[in-house]
Amino acid sequence: MKFLSQVAATLVGIFMFVVLVFFGLLVVGAVVGSSSTGTEVKANSVIELDLSLVTVDYAGKFDYEDFDYYEANHDGLADVLAAIRSAKTDSNIKGISILNDNSNLGMAQYKALRDALQDFSRSGKFVMAYANTLTQKEYYLNSAAQQIYLNPMGELEFKGLSTELLFFKDFQDQYGIKMDVIRHGKYKSAVEPFLENKMSPANRLQTESLLHSVWNSMVEDVAQSRKISVAQLNSIATQLQAQTPESAKSLRLIDQVAYEDQYHADIKKKLGVAATDSYNTIAVLDYAENNATTVSDYTAKSKIAIVYAQGDIGRGEGDVTTVGEGSMRRALQEARDDKAIKAIVLRVDSPGGDALTSELIWREIELTKKVKPVVVSMGNYAASGGYYIACNANRIFAEKTTITGSIGVFGLLPNFSKLTNKMGIHAEQVATHQNAAEYSVFQPLNPGYAAYAQKGVERVYSTFLSRVAAGRKMTVAQVDSLAQGRVWSGAEAKKMGLVDEIGGLHAAIAYAAKKTKTKDYSTQNYPEYKRDFSAFLGQLGMPFFSSKEAILQEQVGAENYKLIQQLRKVQSSKGIQAALPFDIQFH
């Protein structure tokens, strides 16, 4: 027995030694990496705008509480935009190449990129784009280039926008799996798929209005860039006239029908590089890393804080894809207590979620406004709970293509009583009082509990209306006429008074500086997320420490993982929800 204990102690000692050595190497690597100058930017270089790894506005800062390690990522869209602005005045950078763009960014994010690319072009440097094929969204970005190339065997998609919604009523009836719905808002169509087999007139109305508004914003930008009238662009889309490269060129949607080697040959001519030589390139994320980590002018004593609220709103700490109560409240408190920070810009890219968390963040903004101004910049989404946390800001900016509004609430109560009865499983409850028993998925929804839940929904909806009314200086009746869960584009929301100005994050920052009469300033990003050591090791690709989510995503693939996330979202929607009525995908 003593021998076995000695062996065990030896094994534990060896394991701890390996862990300590490994940890020491990580620390040394981090120190060496932090002191590195990054990728060299050579003279006469071209930035390659590869956005495939850019998924969020803000890539995040992380504090690992288990040990003294801090990490800041620089692969967010905000870093890319900052890099493009910096490249304007970088003598080593001569142009930007958009090569086979493949990105999952949203329309508002693409608008920000287009603006940045056009601003870059005004410096006298070139922006060129090449694609084997072009989807509508990809063409929207590429249309900001001075010259667009398309592969001779490629095609261009330009046909207008559509979306598709699934309905599950018959599925529920057939299999005995039911979602009991408690809601307020005739447009709150997040729950409609569980109640009907087709779209309600109200849902169809808001969806058509949203699609038309987003499309109009897109074609206005394309018309300006390509010097083609909006009427002609709509005619091209209606008649599907631009499918082939040759027809797309004849209609002036693109400039050249060519292969990729010909595209690179033309770039070489612009750079004055011999046809037989290679030209210097740098990936945009490498350039963004250099730009973010290069020591810049720290003489500016004043700061504008940018607090990013991106992803579904939920309880807990949160991260770069979840708006959590912990990180958000901490970020707002730190920003308002920092005397160097003169104003706060809240960047919202969220379809909403948990109503209670939305209220807690709203309250934190109320407290912050008493100390310094809060300006909101809306990204792809600022809907339902996303609008809740934005409505009381001093000023609200949105892109025309932002999806916002959706002022309404609902609750979903899964019920399996029909299914379990078919399987011969029956449930009964025993309680001391009439309403003591909680809702059960194994019994039909009790009318008394349904009335209780409806009161909760009505209470949250009433509070939501009052928050918006106070923030937007409207009456509750006025807000209610715009609410009922209805979704608006940013352009529509501006007309309705739910948004103050059309513009991106850069415009919101400029307004915040002007409002506080701050001329010389830098920006500081929030939140800083708290993580533990196992999360850090999982990021390094060590399977034992990788999160089960990372392993699952790797096994099933990104698209299937999204479906799993959607199912989980429904299952985990505990409490009253202030969420976007549907997961809209533009096609």
XYZ file of C-alpha atoms in Angstrom:
587
model
C 0.000 0.000 0.000
C 2.864 2.325 0.881
C 4.514 1.479 -2.435
C 1.360 2.399 -4.368
C 1.059 5.713 -2.521
C 4.695 6.517 -3.342
C 4.070 5.714 -7.027
C 0.973 7.921 -7.011
C 2.887 10.762 -5.366
C 5.655 10.416 -7.965
C 3.167 10.522 -10.835
C 1.464 13.601 -9.397
C 4.866 15.250 -8.995
C 5.805 14.498 -12.610
C 2.459 15.822 -13.815
C 2.827 19.052 -11.841
C 6.387 19.482 -13.141
C 5.182 19.120 -16.755
C 2.362 21.600 -16.150
C 4.745 24.135 -14.579
C 7.267 23.770 -17.402
C 4.497 24.133 -19.979
C 3.087 27.167 -18.187
C 6.571 28.698 -18.001
C 7.020 28.251 -21.745
C 3.655 29.946 -22.309
C 4.695 32.929 -20.228
C 8.016 33.207 -22.070
C 6.173 32.910 -25.392
C 3.737 35.605 -24.372
C 6.542 37.940 -23.352
C 8.513 37.292 -26.546
C 5.355 37.637 -28.621
C 4.419 40.914 -26.967
C 7.853 42.338 -27.670
C 7.729 41.257 -31.323
C 7.394 43.931 -33.943
C 4.869 41.806 -35.862
C 4.728 41.294 -39.619
C 6.993 43.631 -41.545
C 5.246 46.139 -43.786
C 7.462 46.372 -46.841
C 7.623 49.326 -49.186
C 5.236 49.336 -52.165
C 2.824 46.905 -50.456
C -0.815 46.020 -51.038
C -3.227 45.065 -48.238
C -5.187 41.888 -48.996
C -8.660 42.299 -47.514
C -9.373 38.726 -46.362
C -12.366 38.926 -44.001
C -13.041 35.197 -43.582
C -11.809 35.217 -39.965
C -13.516 38.488 -39.007
C -16.786 37.626 -37.254
C -17.482 40.422 -34.754
C -16.967 44.166 -34.343
C -14.906 43.788 -31.184
C -12.475 40.890 -30.770
C -12.231 41.368 -27.018
C -9.876 41.807 -24.102
C -9.592 38.973 -21.586
C -8.386 38.810 -18.006
C -7.552 35.262 -16.873
C -8.278 35.315 -13.166
C -6.534 32.041 -12.261
C -3.128 33.459 -13.139
C -1.586 36.757 -14.107
C -2.222 36.786 -17.842
C -3.967 39.360 -20.003
C -4.901 39.025 -23.665
C -6.178 41.521 -26.244
C -7.283 40.288 -29.664
C -7.074 42.473 -32.762
C -9.054 40.545 -35.367
C -12.392 42.330 -35.060
C -14.002 44.563 -37.659
C -13.142 47.617 -35.547
C -9.459 46.684 -35.901
C -9.828 46.246 -39.668
C -11.494 49.655 -40.030
C -8.764 51.278 -37.924
C -6.145 49.583 -40.099
C -7.717 50.932 -43.300
C -7.788 54.446 -41.833
C -4.135 54.122 -40.847
C -3.162 52.779 -44.265
C -4.344 56.019 -45.884
C -1.265 57.813 -44.584
C 1.156 54.871 -44.597
C 3.675 55.500 -47.403
C 4.422 51.765 -47.594
C 0.833 50.930 -48.543
C -0.150 51.665 -52.138
C -3.541 49.999 -52.351
C -6.056 47.418 -51.141
C -6.995 44.194 -52.920
C -10.344 42.479 -52.248
C -9.620 38.946 -53.432
C -12.531 36.460 -53.451
C -14.260 38.021 -50.469
C -15.764 35.362 -48.203
C -17.303 36.788 -45.078
C -20.224 36.252 -42.702
C -20.410 39.905 -41.686
C -23.780 41.664 -41.767
C -25.072 44.438 -43.987
C -24.369 47.274 -41.542
C -20.808 46.001 -41.136
C -20.383 45.864 -44.908
C -21.633 49.444 -45.093
C -18.929 50.495 -42.617
C -16.327 48.685 -44.736
C -17.553 50.334 -47.936
C -17.306 53.761 -46.316
C -13.778 53.017 -45.116
C -12.679 51.769 -48.558
C -14.120 54.802 -50.316
C -12.419 57.097 -47.834
C -9.160 55.222 -48.479
C -9.602 55.750 -52.232
C -9.860 59.499 -51.727
C -6.247 59.463 -50.546
C -5.203 58.726 -54.142
C -4.461 55.049 -53.502
C -6.221 52.221 -55.342
C -8.857 49.694 -54.285
C -9.291 46.727 -56.631
C -11.481 43.632 -56.370
C -11.423 40.192 -57.972
C -13.888 37.321 -57.580
C -14.571 33.952 -59.140
C -18.249 34.436 -58.274
C -20.098 37.271 -56.567
C -23.088 36.923 -54.288
C -25.263 39.996 -53.785
C -23.702 40.857 -50.449
C -20.184 40.353 -51.778
C -20.973 42.552 -54.768
C -22.240 45.259 -52.424
C -18.790 45.406 -50.813
C -16.833 44.976 -54.067
C -18.787 47.807 -55.692
C -16.790 50.206 -53.507
C -13.655 49.275 -55.489
C -12.385 51.442 -58.304
C -12.130 48.370 -60.528
C -14.008 45.061 -60.261
C -12.774 41.889 -61.985
C -14.868 38.737 -62.486
C -13.681 35.309 -63.642
C -14.801 34.492 -67.241
C -16.591 31.373 -65.967
C -17.979 33.078 -62.883
C -21.347 34.687 -62.312
C -22.811 37.659 -60.475
C -25.930 37.414 -58.316
C -28.088 40.539 -58.513
C -31.775 39.741 -58.031
C -33.207 41.548 -55.004
C -33.620 40.314 -51.432
C -35.668 37.478 -49.986
C -35.928 35.539 -46.755
C -37.539 32.262 -45.705
C -39.297 31.369 -42.449
C -40.195 27.905 -41.182
C -43.454 27.051 -39.374
C -43.926 24.144 -36.975
C -47.609 23.973 -36.023
C -48.366 20.764 -37.939
C -45.098 19.254 -36.710
C -46.163 19.958 -33.116
C -49.621 18.481 -33.695
C -48.188 15.367 -35.323
C -45.485 14.577 -32.779
C -46.987 15.999 -29.602
C -44.208 18.517 -28.973
C -45.759 21.903 -28.313
C -44.515 25.371 -27.457
C -47.045 27.261 -25.346
C -46.718 30.960 -26.103
C -47.241 34.009 -23.927
C -46.696 37.286 -25.792
C -47.568 40.922 -26.284
C -47.273 42.493 -29.701
C -49.086 41.577 -32.902
C -45.761 41.700 -34.781
C -43.882 39.535 -32.237
C -43.376 36.782 -34.757
C -40.601 34.961 -32.927
C -43.417 32.791 -31.634
C -45.555 32.726 -34.784
C -43.913 29.565 -36.222
C -45.248 27.651 -33.200
C -48.798 28.995 -33.623
C -49.433 28.985 -37.371
C -48.560 27.214 -40.598
C -48.062 30.424 -42.549
C -47.121 34.063 -42.052
C -49.681 36.396 -40.552
C -50.540 39.531 -42.581
C -48.789 41.653 -39.935
C -45.608 39.574 -40.142
C -45.614 39.612 -43.945
C -46.097 43.397 -43.912
C -43.125 44.056 -41.644
C -40.898 41.563 -43.469
C -41.657 43.030 -46.902
C -41.143 46.561 -45.588
C -37.805 45.604 -44.034
C -36.531 43.854 -47.181
C -37.484 46.793 -49.411
C -35.843 49.295 -47.070
C -32.566 47.344 -46.876
C -32.533 46.768 -50.640
C -33.142 50.453 -51.365
C -30.205 51.385 -49.145
C -27.974 48.867 -50.942
C -28.836 49.992 -54.476
C -28.457 53.664 -53.565
C -24.854 52.971 -52.544
C -24.166 50.818 -55.613
C -25.738 53.436 -57.881
C -23.429 56.093 -56.518
C -20.302 53.943 -56.790
C -20.987 52.514 -60.239
C -22.718 55.609 -61.671
C -25.817 53.620 -62.616
C -29.329 54.845 -61.813
C -31.382 53.141 -59.115
C -34.142 52.524 -61.660
C -31.708 50.724 -63.967
C -30.331 48.624 -61.098
C -33.858 47.556 -60.139
C -34.575 46.659 -63.757
C -31.372 44.568 -63.894
C -32.420 42.751 -60.704
C -35.998 42.136 -61.862
C -34.956 40.711 -65.237
C -31.831 38.880 -63.931
C -29.754 40.590 -66.616
C -26.342 40.437 -64.892
C -25.804 36.722 -64.399
C -22.918 36.217 -66.838
C -19.627 38.127 -66.603
C -20.097 39.558 -70.095
C -23.598 40.889 -69.372
C -22.453 42.257 -66.000
C -19.665 44.155 -67.789
C -21.949 45.476 -70.516
C -24.266 46.805 -67.809
C -21.263 48.473 -66.074
C -21.662 46.461 -62.880
C -18.063 45.242 -63.276
C -15.041 46.533 -65.169
C -13.066 43.508 -66.354
C -13.747 39.883 -67.281
C -10.394 38.262 -66.522
C -8.554 35.504 -64.716
C -6.836 36.017 -61.386
C -3.342 36.073 -62.915
C -4.441 38.927 -65.187
C -5.796 40.763 -62.151
C -2.444 40.462 -60.367
C -0.632 41.527 -63.544
C -2.658 44.764 -63.577
C -1.799 45.411 -59.922
C 1.883 44.969 -60.766
C 1.529 47.639 -63.466
C 0.045 50.039 -60.936
C 2.924 49.358 -58.555
C 5.594 49.533 -61.239
C 6.637 45.930 -60.563
C 8.060 43.806 -63.365
C 5.699 41.194 -64.790
C 8.078 38.402 -63.779
C 8.386 39.588 -60.165
C 6.039 39.204 -57.203
C 4.576 42.232 -55.490
C 4.524 42.797 -51.749
C 1.314 41.987 -49.880
C 0.230 41.972 -46.252
C -2.949 40.378 -44.877
C -5.343 42.904 -43.396
C -5.365 41.144 -39.997
C -1.567 41.239 -39.847
C -1.659 44.916 -40.699
C -4.397 45.437 -38.093
C -2.262 43.681 -35.452
C 0.691 45.924 -36.332
C -1.499 48.997 -36.213
C -3.038 48.073 -32.849
C 0.253 47.207 -31.150
C 2.399 50.030 -32.543
C 3.112 52.721 -29.965
C 1.148 55.757 -31.069
C 0.681 59.269 -29.756
C -0.194 59.073 -26.067
C -0.179 62.828 -25.540
C -3.970 62.913 -25.770
C -5.162 62.999 -22.185
C -8.836 62.715 -23.047
C -10.565 59.507 -24.137
C -13.822 58.355 -25.675
C -14.875 54.922 -24.388
C -16.415 52.409 -26.804
C -18.449 49.755 -25.006
C -19.366 46.860 -27.309
C -22.653 45.027 -26.727
C -22.679 42.254 -29.341
C -24.647 39.008 -29.462
C -27.692 37.688 -27.619
C -28.439 39.300 -24.271
C -28.150 36.789 -21.433
C -27.266 36.448 -17.799
C -23.776 35.937 -16.447
C -20.387 37.306 -17.491
C -20.812 37.342 -21.266
C -18.144 37.290 -23.973
C -17.557 38.595 -27.503
C -20.690 36.820 -28.783
C -22.941 37.292 -25.731
C -24.039 40.488 -24.004
C -23.647 39.519 -20.348
C -24.775 41.466 -17.324
C -21.431 41.069 -15.555
C -19.057 42.419 -18.196
C -21.444 45.135 -19.403
C -22.217 46.627 -16.020
C -18.556 46.500 -15.027
C -17.538 48.204 -18.296
C -20.018 51.051 -17.868
C -19.015 51.566 -14.234
C -15.295 51.685 -15.089
C -15.852 54.073 -17.998
C -17.933 56.520 -16.010
C -15.490 56.473 -13.070
C -12.478 57.170 -15.304
C -12.040 60.949 -15.336
C -10.005 60.821 -18.548
C -13.048 59.403 -20.385
C -15.250 62.274 -21.518
C -18.061 60.329 -23.204
C -19.174 56.761 -23.868
C -20.229 55.274 -27.193
C -22.295 52.108 -26.780
C -21.920 49.977 -29.912
C -24.972 47.687 -30.052
C -25.102 44.666 -32.358
C -27.709 42.519 -30.645
C -31.086 40.953 -31.497
C -32.008 41.083 -27.790
C -32.687 38.293 -25.340
C -33.239 38.207 -21.588
C -35.542 41.045 -20.483
C -34.184 41.290 -16.932
C -30.588 41.650 -18.118
C -31.721 44.309 -20.598
C -33.295 46.241 -17.725
C -30.140 45.971 -15.604
C -27.988 47.338 -18.443
C -30.568 50.090 -19.075
C -30.273 51.083 -15.410
C -26.480 51.202 -15.646
C -26.771 53.552 -18.620
C -29.148 55.773 -16.646
C -26.567 56.059 -13.877
C -23.802 56.717 -16.412
C -25.730 59.514 -18.147
C -25.737 61.477 -14.906
C -21.927 61.598 -15.086
C -21.146 61.801 -18.823
C -22.924 61.494 -22.199
C -23.812 58.114 -23.692
C -24.128 57.870 -27.481
C -25.378 54.698 -29.200
C -24.078 53.312 -32.489
C -26.260 50.536 -33.899
C -24.669 47.780 -35.993
C -26.451 44.983 -37.862
C -29.035 44.606 -35.094
C -30.272 46.676 -32.210
C -33.636 45.009 -31.829
C -35.932 44.259 -28.899
C -33.586 43.907 -25.902
C -30.920 45.458 -28.130
C -33.155 48.507 -28.517
C -34.056 48.405 -24.813
C -30.411 49.037 -23.829
C -30.105 51.782 -26.466
C -33.325 53.744 -26.040
C -32.200 56.022 -23.199
C -28.953 57.205 -24.787
C -28.344 60.908 -25.358
C -28.128 60.271 -29.115
C -28.738 57.219 -31.318
C -26.961 56.536 -34.614
C -27.899 53.672 -36.959
C -27.021 52.520 -40.444
C -29.865 52.495 -42.976
C -29.629 48.694 -43.060
C -29.669 48.240 -39.261
C -32.505 46.009 -38.028
C -34.005 47.710 -35.002
C -37.218 48.300 -33.056
C -39.006 45.033 -32.252
C -40.357 46.588 -29.057
C -42.281 43.641 -27.640
C -41.891 40.691 -25.289
C -42.768 36.999 -25.173
C -42.313 33.788 -23.241
C -42.017 30.232 -24.579
C -43.173 27.275 -22.501
C -42.258 23.882 -24.030
C -44.895 21.217 -23.470
C -44.502 17.472 -24.083
C -47.719 16.213 -22.446
C -49.262 14.955 -25.690
C -46.071 13.114 -26.628
C -45.550 11.540 -23.215
C -49.198 10.462 -22.996
C -48.776 8.657 -26.322
C -45.739 6.935 -24.845
C -47.708 5.856 -21.783
C -46.025 8.325 -19.440
C -48.310 10.314 -17.146
C -47.579 12.954 -14.518
C -49.468 14.266 -11.495
C -48.569 17.066 -9.076
C -49.185 17.448 -5.373
C -49.014 20.910 -3.776
C -49.878 22.706 -0.543
C -51.525 25.657 -2.308
C -53.538 26.199 -5.472
C -50.685 27.881 -7.373
C -47.723 26.293 -5.620
C -46.848 23.870 -8.424
C -44.482 25.171 -11.093
C -45.137 24.875 -14.792
C -44.641 21.284 -15.951
C -43.665 20.193 -19.460
C -45.540 16.937 -18.814
C -48.989 18.485 -18.240
C -51.194 20.766 -20.361
C -50.762 24.450 -19.631
C -52.887 25.381 -16.634
C -55.145 28.401 -17.392
C -54.235 29.884 -14.016
C -50.520 29.677 -14.755
C -51.092 31.050 -18.268
C -52.844 34.089 -16.777
C -49.992 34.515 -14.284
C -47.396 34.368 -17.081
C -49.399 36.783 -19.230
C -49.365 39.310 -16.388
C -45.593 39.049 -16.287
C -45.339 39.660 -20.039
C -47.694 42.643 -19.831
C -45.685 44.102 -16.963
C -42.405 43.860 -18.868
C -44.004 45.248 -22.046
C -45.432 48.188 -20.113
C -42.009 48.860 -18.580
C -40.361 48.571 -22.008
C -42.778 51.158 -23.445
C -42.133 53.550 -20.575
C -38.343 53.215 -20.990
C -38.572 54.030 -24.694
C -41.063 56.854 -24.144
C -38.799 58.536 -21.588
C -35.656 58.014 -23.652
C -37.134 59.158 -26.960
C -39.308 61.909 -25.458
C -42.550 60.390 -26.736
C -45.803 59.462 -25.116
C -46.410 55.834 -24.224
C -49.230 55.772 -26.789
C -46.868 57.015 -29.505
C -44.327 54.318 -28.687
C -47.030 51.638 -28.583
C -48.106 52.572 -32.112
C -44.525 51.883 -33.279
C -44.045 48.870 -31.034
C -46.149 45.675 -30.828
C -42.949 43.834 -31.714
C -42.636 45.463 -35.156
C -39.199 45.435 -36.769
C -37.877 48.509 -38.600
C -34.812 49.183 -40.712
C -32.518 51.979 -39.565
C -33.823 54.183 -42.377
C -37.434 53.587 -41.267
C -36.561 54.019 -37.584
C -35.067 57.440 -38.339
C -38.391 58.569 -39.837
C -40.300 57.174 -36.844
C -38.121 58.940 -34.266
C -36.628 55.739 -32.836
C -33.210 56.803 -34.185
C -31.661 60.278 -34.328
C -29.104 60.066 -37.133
C -27.980 57.777 -39.938
C -24.288 56.993 -39.570
C -21.768 54.443 -38.370
C -19.539 54.040 -35.345
C -17.092 56.689 -36.570
C -19.903 59.264 -36.803
C -21.104 58.399 -33.293
C -17.593 58.847 -31.869
C -17.233 62.203 -33.635
C -20.574 63.343 -32.196
C -19.570 62.269 -28.674
C -16.337 64.239 -28.962
C -18.136 67.313 -30.293
C -20.798 67.165 -27.587
C -18.122 67.177 -24.875
C -15.948 69.715 -26.756
C -13.134 67.171 -26.852
C -10.747 67.873 -29.737
C -7.685 65.817 -28.878
C -8.609 62.299 -27.768
C -7.968 58.574 -28.141
C -10.483 55.741 -27.873
C -10.572 52.926 -25.311
C -12.456 49.672 -25.884
C -14.627 47.812 -23.356
C -15.632 45.305 -21.961
C -12.786 43.297 -20.516
C -14.026 39.734 -20.067
C -12.996 37.494 -17.191
C -11.915 33.943 -18.032
C -10.305 31.000 -16.287
C -7.128 29.023 -17.027
C -8.905 26.084 -18.701
C -10.441 28.456 -21.268
C -6.952 29.740 -22.059
C -5.578 26.220 -22.581
C -8.583 25.331 -24.719
C -7.789 28.273 -26.990
C -4.346 26.791 -27.587
C -5.960 23.723 -29.164
C -5.398 21.285 -26.289
C -8.337 18.834 -26.630
C -8.430 17.984 -22.927
C -9.021 21.632 -22.031
C -11.050 22.667 -25.081
C -14.607 23.638 -24.300
C -17.273 21.148 -25.271
C -18.691 23.841 -27.551
C -15.424 24.136 -29.484
C -15.230 20.347 -29.825
C -18.872 20.133 -30.964
C -18.400 22.872 -33.561
C -15.336 21.118 -34.927
C -17.207 17.814 -35.210
C -20.459 19.002 -36.836
C -19.192 22.006 -38.816
C -20.037 25.691 -38.604
C -23.432 25.583 -40.389
C -24.795 22.627 -38.382
C -23.489 24.222 -35.192
C -25.587 27.327 -35.942
C -28.705 25.128 -36.108
C -27.817 23.545 -32.773
C -27.351 27.011 -31.266
C -30.784 28.079 -32.487
C -32.420 25.020 -30.914
C -30.586 25.658 -27.655
C -31.628 29.295 -27.749
C -35.286 28.240 -27.746
C -34.731 25.668 -25.005
C -32.791 28.052 -22.765
C -35.128 31.029 -23.138
C -36.083 31.046 -19.478
C -37.996 34.012 -18.183
C -39.523 36.739 -20.292
C -37.688 37.506 -23.521
C -37.210 40.778 -25.371
C -35.763 39.293 -28.556
C -35.868 39.849 -32.312
C -39.000 38.216 -33.784
C -37.073 35.933 -36.134
C -33.574 35.027 -37.253
C -33.619 36.849 -40.579
C -31.153 35.879 -43.274
C -31.030 37.957 -46.458
C -30.784 35.936 -49.694
